[in-house]
Amino acid sequence: MTDEHPVSGRGLVKRYGEIVAVDHVDLTVEAGDVFGYLGPNGAGKTTSLRMMLGLIRPTEGYVRLFGLDPLVDGARALDGVAGFVEGPAFYPYLSGRRNLQLLADYDGGAARARIDEVLDLVELCDRAKDKVGGYSHGMRQRLGIAASLLRAPRLLLLDEPTTGLDPAGMRDMRALVKRLAGEGITVLLSSHLLSEVEELCNRVAIIRSGRIVFSGPLADLMATAGTGYRMRTTDLARANAVCLAHAGIQDVSSDDGELRFSADEDAVAGLSIALAEAGVGIVALLPESASLEELFLGLTEGDEPPAPEPSLAEAAA
Amino acid sequence: MNAVLKVYKWELLKLRAQKRTYLGLGAAVLVPIAFVVALSLQKGGPNDIPLGRYIRDTGLALPFVVLFFMSFWAFPLITALVAGDVVASESHNNTLKTILTRSRDRGQVFAGKALAALTYTVLVVVAMATVGLIAASIKWGFKPLTSLSGTKVAAGQGVVLLVASLAVYVLPLAGIACFGLLLSTVTRNSAASVVGTLMFALLMQLIGALPGTEPIRPYLLSTQFSAWHGFLRTPADWEPVIRAFWVCALYVAAPLAGAYLVFLRRDVAGE
């Protein structure tokens, strides 16, 4: 079977002596994804990205980029792949443009012809002549994106691209990522910012202490939270009785004239019919999703990484 | 090959943009000028070293005399200054990850770096000799040179001997450069590599100066700095020259191979 996914990591392990930085990570990024690699600081995101880019050797397992392994196929495996880990780094004593010229020569092909275009895209044209040593963090971050785009990538691997940027810089960076994704570039971005992932990504993997605790579509992650509902009816007492009697309706409580419960969508549909049959009118029925933040904290906090639930494992598979 | 040349070109451009490059190059150029100035102001001379006695006879003698003086620590230090930094500076600037995620294999990047370090070594030696020859010739004239065997060598022939001598002289420096490259790759620390490389060069001299080390002296790197004496004998003595070639080849190959393997396999993580 050929595996031509933009990224496919299998059984990735990275140990530093006693410390297991990455622990049996499986990761698949599909073409067109904006894939969020989410986890608290120190969870193993950057180490994973380093393995993807061939910068460090996995202790076990492998990564393939469009079917090629950076450790086996060398620089050829990075054809069509660009990105940076832990913030882009450049030669401080060379200008922004000189740095890009150097990297374009390292890329070969038509990369040199793209320098002006990418500088324009990240709005660095007027500072391109200055030495990178004098650049702000945000400018370096933008130059990092420019350097990545020189390679005309099909896959971008970005390690916390908005970290350290001011709010306007973050907004611009996110707009840029959206725009690139809109042009068909597959993006994997690591982040510890939930709002960022929620805004940009269609699929996520959550890593905690080196292990993937969730992987799948963002919508699935939201669904696994078990959705809560708020309901107002024409008859609180009878509605309460119907809810308590109905299968699949849990955690029923009443508060301020409202009923609250948790249930999956099928049970809620059944409940509405049961209420109608009991002569209770529904005035309002509102789903109350747990925020991504609650989910994230639930998955990444606590003493031990939770064993993946069946539904999570399914999503990961 | 084209890929290696591209890397090599940029390594040279990077050297051109860094201060330390000029520190070494400046020192290499200033030493012969300082010699000319000092010998112009004083009567005495380095009479007990090869060609020292003839230093005021012709401008051709000075580069040879400076070669001798600079072999102790000046050239090893200048060589180490760049060779010890060429990989470590990438660690310092965190740029190894930047260049190793492009379309060049690690081996190509390493080859470009090694070539650049060796080029610099050759450059500083040639710069010293050229400046020394010109400055001394202005002061004392471009006249025939007295060889180590006491015979007169025409000035034109003297230049040929100087070029040949420089070619042999850079061999042990290449050994030092490769040792610097190894330390630079392994320690990832520029200062440690520069100091360590200089210590290595000094250690070779120390071993050579100890009593009882006579049997191994011909195979020490420091000994090869005087291999060029063979060219200045009549007839030419090829034995030290040939030995310098193969001894230095070993001193080049071993650390170079070590550095290459480390560079190829190393983890590029936060440094």
XYZ file of C-alpha atoms in Angstrom:
588
model
C 0.000 0.000 0.000
C 1.413 3.379 -0.863
C 0.926 6.031 1.728
C 0.896 9.409 0.020
C -0.614 11.434 2.850
C 1.114 14.777 3.342
C 2.123 13.567 6.796
C 1.876 10.126 8.234
C 3.667 9.299 11.440
C 3.479 5.811 12.879
C 4.540 4.720 16.338
C 6.795 7.728 16.803
C 8.858 7.593 19.952
C 11.604 9.957 21.034
C 13.465 9.223 24.232
C 16.138 11.345 25.833
C 17.592 8.957 28.377
C 14.844 8.336 30.895
C 12.584 11.018 29.492
C 10.058 10.041 26.865
C 9.362 13.236 24.934
C 7.121 11.591 22.362
C 5.407 8.330 23.149
C 4.010 6.224 20.312
C 2.444 9.010 18.330
C 0.410 8.152 15.258
C -0.523 11.111 13.132
C -2.090 11.434 9.722
C -2.570 14.730 7.962
C -4.653 14.532 4.832
C -4.353 16.695 1.763
C -6.178 19.993 2.230
C -6.245 19.758 6.006
C -5.470 22.615 8.285
C -4.372 20.347 11.047
C -4.036 21.666 14.564
C -1.454 19.987 16.748
C -2.548 21.070 20.127
C -1.028 20.610 23.510
C 0.344 22.431 26.518
C 3.942 23.630 26.458
C 6.384 20.755 26.760
C 3.866 18.140 25.598
C 6.045 17.027 22.685
C 4.702 19.116 19.807
C 8.028 20.576 18.728
C 9.828 17.259 19.128
C 7.215 15.667 16.862
C 7.677 18.408 14.271
C 11.442 18.006 14.404
C 11.027 14.327 13.608
C 8.707 15.178 10.734
C 11.310 17.501 9.247
C 14.120 14.973 9.677
C 15.955 17.165 12.171
C 15.992 14.493 14.849
C 15.868 10.727 14.634
C 12.910 8.954 16.148
C 13.926 6.357 18.737
C 11.160 4.195 17.263
C 8.649 4.539 14.474
C 8.809 6.637 11.341
C 7.398 9.674 9.589
C 6.593 9.879 5.911
C 5.910 13.078 4.025
C 4.037 12.359 0.815
C 5.295 8.816 1.189
C 8.972 9.651 1.709
C 10.955 9.271 4.916
C 13.343 12.192 5.614
C 15.821 9.837 7.289
C 15.882 7.438 4.361
C 15.292 9.720 1.411
C 17.165 12.763 2.742
C 16.338 16.211 1.422
C 14.219 14.660 -1.348
C 11.593 13.810 1.284
C 11.202 17.537 1.920
C 10.250 18.305 -1.685
C 7.117 20.394 -1.470
C 7.454 20.667 2.301
C 8.389 23.783 4.222
C 8.067 25.184 7.683
C 9.890 25.945 10.849
C 10.230 24.689 14.391
C 10.533 26.777 17.537
C 10.435 30.028 15.638
C 12.304 30.674 12.426
C 16.028 31.412 12.742
C 18.209 33.336 10.306
C 21.739 34.653 9.985
C 21.608 37.883 11.988
C 24.537 39.425 10.113
C 22.845 39.065 6.714
C 19.907 41.111 5.472
C 16.439 39.619 5.160
C 16.832 39.467 1.410
C 20.304 37.888 1.626
C 18.921 35.245 3.960
C 16.191 34.443 1.458
C 18.710 34.369 -1.392
C 20.807 31.894 0.569
C 17.820 29.679 1.246
C 16.637 29.955 -2.354
C 20.029 28.694 -3.477
C 19.701 25.850 -0.994
C 16.330 25.096 -2.570
C 17.438 25.327 -6.163
C 14.919 25.488 -8.960
C 12.878 28.627 -9.369
C 12.985 29.659 -5.704
C 15.143 32.734 -6.387
C 12.536 34.144 -8.754
C 9.967 34.076 -5.950
C 11.880 36.228 -3.449
C 10.175 39.533 -4.284
C 6.781 37.895 -4.376
C 7.102 36.297 -0.936
C 8.615 39.438 0.617
C 5.635 41.334 -0.698
C 3.228 38.729 0.643
C 4.563 39.070 4.197
C 4.964 42.831 3.828
C 8.689 42.942 4.418
C 9.759 44.592 1.157
C 10.797 47.843 2.777
C 12.881 46.141 5.469
C 14.434 43.469 3.254
C 17.725 45.356 3.036
C 18.190 45.509 6.807
C 20.125 42.921 8.757
C 17.934 40.301 10.397
C 19.749 40.966 13.677
C 17.685 44.148 13.949
C 14.334 42.529 13.163
C 11.553 42.288 15.713
C 10.174 38.901 16.668
C 7.140 39.465 14.481
C 9.267 40.358 11.484
C 11.343 37.225 11.900
C 8.185 35.212 12.134
C 6.994 36.756 8.872
C 10.370 36.198 7.251
C 10.017 32.579 8.361
C 6.769 32.299 6.461
C 8.387 33.994 3.449
C 11.289 31.524 3.604
C 8.813 28.652 3.698
C 6.836 29.968 0.732
C 9.994 30.214 -1.371
C 9.716 26.448 -1.661
C 6.234 26.708 -3.175
C 5.142 24.118 -0.608
C 2.270 21.685 -0.770
C 2.666 21.141 2.963
C 3.489 23.756 5.584
C 4.636 22.712 9.049
C 4.399 25.667 11.388
C 5.425 25.499 15.011
C 3.388 27.957 17.045
C 3.404 30.582 14.304
C 1.645 33.238 16.365
C 3.598 32.830 19.597
C 5.138 36.073 20.716
C 3.187 38.214 18.274
C 1.080 41.166 19.330
C -2.678 40.911 18.747
C -2.478 42.585 15.338
C 0.422 40.335 14.365
C -1.541 37.282 15.460
C -4.534 38.378 13.439
C -2.381 38.946 10.346
C -0.595 35.622 10.748
C -3.890 33.771 11.064
C -5.274 35.559 8.041
C -2.165 34.511 6.123
C -2.495 30.883 7.181
C -6.155 30.944 6.150
C -5.261 32.435 2.825
C -2.552 29.831 2.181
C -4.886 27.036 3.177
C -7.446 28.551 0.813
C -4.902 28.242 -1.962
C -4.783 24.514 -1.351
C -1.689 24.223 0.834
C -2.006 21.582 3.515
C -1.049 23.075 6.862
C -0.012 21.459 10.096
C 0.311 23.998 12.838
C 1.151 23.381 16.413
C -0.369 25.595 19.007
C -1.216 25.856 22.640
C -3.906 28.397 21.811
C -7.339 26.861 21.549
C -8.945 29.840 19.922
C -6.366 29.676 17.169
C -7.024 26.034 16.452
C -10.764 26.568 16.638
C -10.508 29.421 14.157
C -8.151 27.827 11.661
C -8.245 24.063 11.819
C -10.579 21.429 10.515
C -8.782 18.564 12.208
C -6.862 18.353 15.442
C -4.658 16.090 17.446
C -4.197 16.771 21.107
C -0.952 15.698 22.668
C -0.288 15.423 26.328
C 2.954 14.246 27.945
C 4.070 12.883 24.597
C 0.895 10.907 23.913
C -1.944 11.641 21.564
C -5.126 11.821 23.614
C -7.403 12.812 20.747
C -7.087 12.872 16.995
C -9.806 13.581 14.491
C -12.106 16.241 13.082
C -12.663 19.215 15.321
C -16.406 18.588 15.115
C -15.911 15.070 16.521
C -13.956 16.469 19.410
C -16.788 18.830 20.220
C -19.262 15.973 19.935
C -17.341 13.764 22.355
C -17.957 16.269 25.089
C -21.514 15.012 25.526
C -23.740 17.959 24.776
C -25.878 19.565 27.404
C -29.284 21.143 26.731
C -31.415 23.846 28.250
C -35.180 23.583 27.750
C -38.159 25.752 28.580
C -41.604 24.218 28.310
C -45.213 25.080 28.994
C -45.264 22.749 32.032
C -42.071 22.380 34.012
C -43.244 19.648 36.378
C -44.602 17.348 33.682
C -41.650 17.981 31.429
C -39.389 17.054 34.318
C -41.256 13.801 34.813
C -41.074 12.960 31.080
C -37.352 13.692 31.035
C -36.684 11.485 34.046
C -38.626 8.668 32.467
C -37.046 8.973 29.008
C -34.104 6.726 28.126
C -30.901 8.527 27.258
C -31.744 11.742 29.097
C -29.282 12.257 31.925
C -28.340 14.685 34.633
C -31.756 16.266 34.669
C -32.065 19.331 36.843
C -34.407 22.268 36.980
C -33.299 25.797 37.581
C -35.052 29.124 37.256
C -37.969 27.671 35.311
C -35.645 25.790 32.945
C -34.726 22.155 32.643
C -31.129 21.170 32.062
C -29.978 17.749 30.957
C -27.390 16.014 28.880
C -28.179 13.662 26.054
C -27.134 12.719 22.560
C -29.079 14.016 19.578
C -31.194 10.862 19.072
C -32.387 10.947 22.654
C -33.265 14.626 22.360
C -35.280 13.954 19.218
C -37.138 11.177 21.026
C -37.725 13.426 24.002
C -39.368 16.141 21.915
C -41.876 13.615 20.571
C -42.504 12.221 24.045
C -43.138 15.730 25.356
C -45.566 16.448 22.554
C -47.403 13.206 23.241
C -47.595 14.175 26.927
C -49.144 17.492 25.891
C -46.132 19.566 26.903
C -45.178 22.337 24.516
C -41.516 23.193 23.968
C -40.861 26.911 24.165
C -37.102 26.709 23.763
C -34.584 23.895 23.393
C -30.959 25.034 23.278
C -27.848 22.879 22.948
C -25.071 23.976 25.277
C -21.776 22.714 23.956
C -18.847 22.451 26.254
C -16.265 24.919 25.057
C -13.169 23.600 23.350
C -11.247 24.949 26.257
C -13.141 22.740 28.713
C -12.493 19.747 26.472
C -8.856 20.616 26.120
C -8.344 21.080 29.819
C -10.182 17.846 30.471
C -7.879 16.004 28.107
C -4.621 17.616 29.113
C -4.853 18.142 32.829
C -4.768 15.695 35.718
C -2.109 13.324 36.960
C -2.216 10.586 34.372
C -3.036 10.811 30.712
C -6.528 9.388 30.342
C -6.758 6.176 28.398
C -8.367 6.998 25.055
C -12.069 6.228 25.161
C -13.411 3.938 22.463
C -14.973 6.849 20.599
C -11.707 8.750 20.742
C -9.696 5.787 19.601
C -12.112 5.375 16.736
C -11.672 8.977 15.760
C -7.931 8.516 15.906
C -8.023 5.463 13.655
C 28.496 18.740 -7.153
C 26.592 21.850 -8.121
C 24.717 21.585 -4.832
C 27.970 21.498 -2.854
C 29.282 24.499 -4.795
C 26.151 26.479 -3.960
C 26.619 25.720 -0.261
C 30.341 26.522 -0.552
C 29.587 29.849 -2.224
C 27.262 30.850 0.601
C 29.701 29.703 3.263
C 32.264 32.067 1.740
C 29.695 34.873 1.553
C 28.823 34.253 5.197
C 32.508 34.385 6.133
C 32.762 37.668 4.256
C 29.952 39.082 6.387
C 31.460 38.097 9.747
C 33.932 40.054 11.843
C 36.010 37.106 12.977
C 37.009 36.445 9.388
C 38.748 39.808 9.234
C 40.291 39.353 12.656
C 42.263 36.356 11.408
C 42.939 37.754 7.979
C 44.000 41.096 9.446
C 46.421 39.389 11.827
C 47.890 37.322 8.995
C 48.528 40.478 6.997
C 49.764 42.614 9.878
C 52.404 40.187 11.151
C 54.695 40.413 8.071
C 54.270 44.193 7.979
C 55.194 44.374 11.661
C 58.281 42.278 10.880
C 59.366 44.632 8.119
C 58.820 47.675 10.321
C 60.626 46.153 13.313
C 63.594 44.974 11.234
C 63.813 48.383 9.605
C 64.048 50.084 12.959
C 66.503 47.626 14.545
C 69.861 46.228 13.647
C 69.527 42.653 14.898
C 67.629 39.872 13.194
C 66.348 36.326 13.571
C 69.759 34.909 12.699
C 69.260 31.469 14.203
C 66.182 30.459 12.245
C 66.040 29.189 8.653
C 66.731 32.047 6.198
C 66.667 34.544 9.092
C 70.244 35.545 8.413
C 69.399 36.687 4.883
C 66.267 38.595 5.756
C 67.746 41.963 4.774
C 69.318 40.569 1.586
C 66.063 40.151 -0.334
C 62.341 40.578 0.175
C 61.957 36.900 -0.690
C 63.338 35.738 2.665
C 60.723 37.406 4.845
C 57.667 35.257 4.011
C 59.684 32.133 4.869
C 60.783 33.606 8.182
C 57.221 34.624 9.070
C 55.990 31.140 8.138
C 58.330 29.808 10.789
C 57.195 32.245 13.482
C 53.516 31.909 12.768
C 53.547 28.113 12.841
C 53.700 28.018 16.639
C 50.336 29.471 17.459
C 49.375 32.322 15.164
C 48.349 30.288 12.117
C 46.830 27.477 14.215
C 44.786 30.105 16.066
C 43.685 31.906 12.894
C 42.733 28.589 11.334
C 40.846 27.543 14.462
C 39.027 30.864 14.565
C 37.074 29.966 11.445
C 37.186 26.167 11.351
C 36.080 25.952 14.982
C 33.172 28.257 14.286
C 31.898 27.067 10.945
C 29.436 24.502 12.321
C 29.154 25.796 15.896
C 27.963 29.206 14.722
C 24.975 27.481 13.128
C 24.163 26.019 16.527
C 24.668 29.409 18.118
C 22.327 31.133 15.655
C 19.970 28.147 15.634
C 20.205 28.173 11.848
C 21.107 24.535 11.326
C 17.411 23.688 11.355
C 16.844 26.462 8.819
C 19.313 25.155 6.254
C 18.736 21.458 6.904
C 15.043 21.745 6.044
C 15.717 22.884 2.488
C 16.725 20.804 -0.521
C 20.329 20.040 0.365
C 21.418 16.824 1.995
C 23.435 17.029 5.175
C 26.492 15.623 3.426
C 26.373 18.441 0.862
C 26.068 21.072 3.577
C 28.989 19.562 5.453
C 31.139 19.386 2.321
C 30.465 23.065 1.576
C 31.425 24.022 5.113
C 34.612 21.952 5.137
C 35.676 23.430 1.796
C 35.042 26.955 3.065
C 37.105 26.373 6.224
C 39.998 24.989 4.158
C 39.711 27.851 1.674
C 40.067 30.335 4.496
C 43.172 28.536 5.754
C 44.765 28.719 2.323
C 43.702 32.336 1.944
C 45.316 33.573 5.160
C 48.614 31.839 4.376
C 48.669 33.226 0.837
C 47.687 36.685 2.096
C 50.502 36.672 4.638
C 53.068 35.572 2.062
C 51.901 38.018 -0.584
C 51.839 41.010 1.745
C 55.152 39.931 3.292
C 56.811 39.514 -0.079
C 55.617 42.880 -1.354
C 56.421 44.804 1.836
C 59.838 43.226 2.245
C 60.682 43.623 -1.450
C 59.842 47.308 -1.242
C 62.195 47.612 1.713
C 65.031 45.263 0.735
C 64.506 44.632 -2.987
C 63.484 41.638 -5.021
C 66.850 39.921 -5.253
C 68.178 36.356 -5.450
C 67.632 34.233 -2.362
C 70.283 32.224 -0.519
C 68.978 28.686 -0.039
C 69.400 26.604 3.108
C 72.293 24.853 1.365
C 73.994 28.209 0.835
C 73.478 28.359 -2.923
C 71.981 31.389 -4.673
C 68.536 31.015 -6.161
C 67.301 33.495 -8.779
C 64.448 35.707 -7.572
C 61.951 34.209 -10.042
C 62.916 30.721 -8.951
C 62.614 31.912 -5.344
C 58.958 32.787 -5.922
C 58.334 29.305 -7.288
C 59.957 27.846 -4.164
C 57.804 30.121 -2.009
C 54.601 28.947 -3.712
C 55.670 25.302 -3.350
C 56.528 25.920 0.289
C 53.141 27.503 0.970
C 51.429 24.513 -0.635
C 53.195 22.151 1.742
C 52.772 24.510 4.691
C 48.994 24.524 4.432
C 48.875 20.717 4.793
C 49.378 20.655 8.580
C 47.092 23.688 8.840
C 44.454 21.673 6.995
C 44.903 18.990 9.664
C 44.315 21.631 12.335
C 41.315 23.002 10.415
C 39.744 19.546 10.248
C 40.312 19.015 13.942
C 38.581 22.364 14.501
C 35.734 21.246 12.287
C 35.359 18.085 14.364
C 35.239 20.029 17.624
C 32.881 22.548 16.062
C 30.517 19.772 15.052
C 30.728 17.813 18.279
C 30.771 20.589 20.887
C 28.402 22.956 19.025
C 30.273 25.679 20.880
C 32.460 28.103 19.022
C 34.685 29.214 21.899
C 35.309 25.657 23.082
C 36.179 24.588 19.544
C 38.593 27.448 18.907
C 40.387 26.987 22.225
C 40.349 23.198 21.929
C 41.837 23.331 18.458
C 44.605 25.645 19.556
C 45.303 23.361 22.530
C 45.547 20.436 20.119
C 48.125 22.287 18.008
C 50.112 23.316 21.081
C 49.950 19.799 22.488
C 51.549 18.455 19.312
C 54.434 20.882 19.771
C 54.757 19.987 23.437
C 54.948 16.289 22.663
C 57.563 17.033 20.031
C 59.632 18.992 22.535
C 59.643 16.298 25.228
C 62.753 14.179 25.571
C 62.326 10.632 24.358
C 59.716 11.447 21.725
C 62.234 11.412 18.870
C 60.795 8.270 17.211
C 57.330 9.791 16.839
C 58.419 13.348 16.038
C 58.382 12.869 12.255
C 54.705 11.912 12.508
C 53.531 14.833 14.622
C 51.454 17.475 12.906
C 53.700 20.275 14.225
C 56.754 18.745 12.579
C 55.170 19.077 9.152
C 55.309 22.867 9.430
C 58.996 22.643 8.531
C 58.568 20.225 5.630
C 59.064 23.136 3.203
C 62.733 23.279 4.241
C 63.169 20.397 1.801
C 62.405 22.705 -1.114
C 65.090 25.167 -0.077
C 67.895 22.675 -0.198
C 70.026 22.001 -3.269
C 69.188 19.498 -4.498
C 65.653 19.511 -3.132
C 65.061 17.065 -0.277
C 61.752 15.395 -1.021
C 61.633 13.152 2.012
C 60.042 15.624 4.492
C 57.705 16.855 1.750
C 56.413 13.395 0.895
C 56.071 12.535 4.561
C 54.123 15.755 5.156
C 51.686 14.702 2.452
C 50.760 11.354 3.890
C 51.024 12.272 7.561
C 48.779 15.308 7.036
C 46.393 13.250 4.935
C 45.815 11.105 8.021
C 45.409 14.146 10.264
C 42.884 15.509 7.772
C 40.973 12.320 7.057
C 40.365 11.059 10.588
C 38.718 14.156 12.115
C 36.990 14.990 8.846
C 35.391 11.542 8.693
C 34.425 11.790 12.357
C 32.895 15.232 11.921
C 31.043 14.096 8.793
C 29.470 11.121 10.545
C 28.460 13.182 13.554
C 26.992 15.881 11.334
C 25.066 13.344 9.305
C 23.476 11.686 12.302
C 23.171 14.395 14.887
C 19.858 15.486 16.290
C 19.170 19.116 15.519
C 17.212 20.074 18.607
C 17.066 23.224 20.724
C 20.696 24.119 21.342
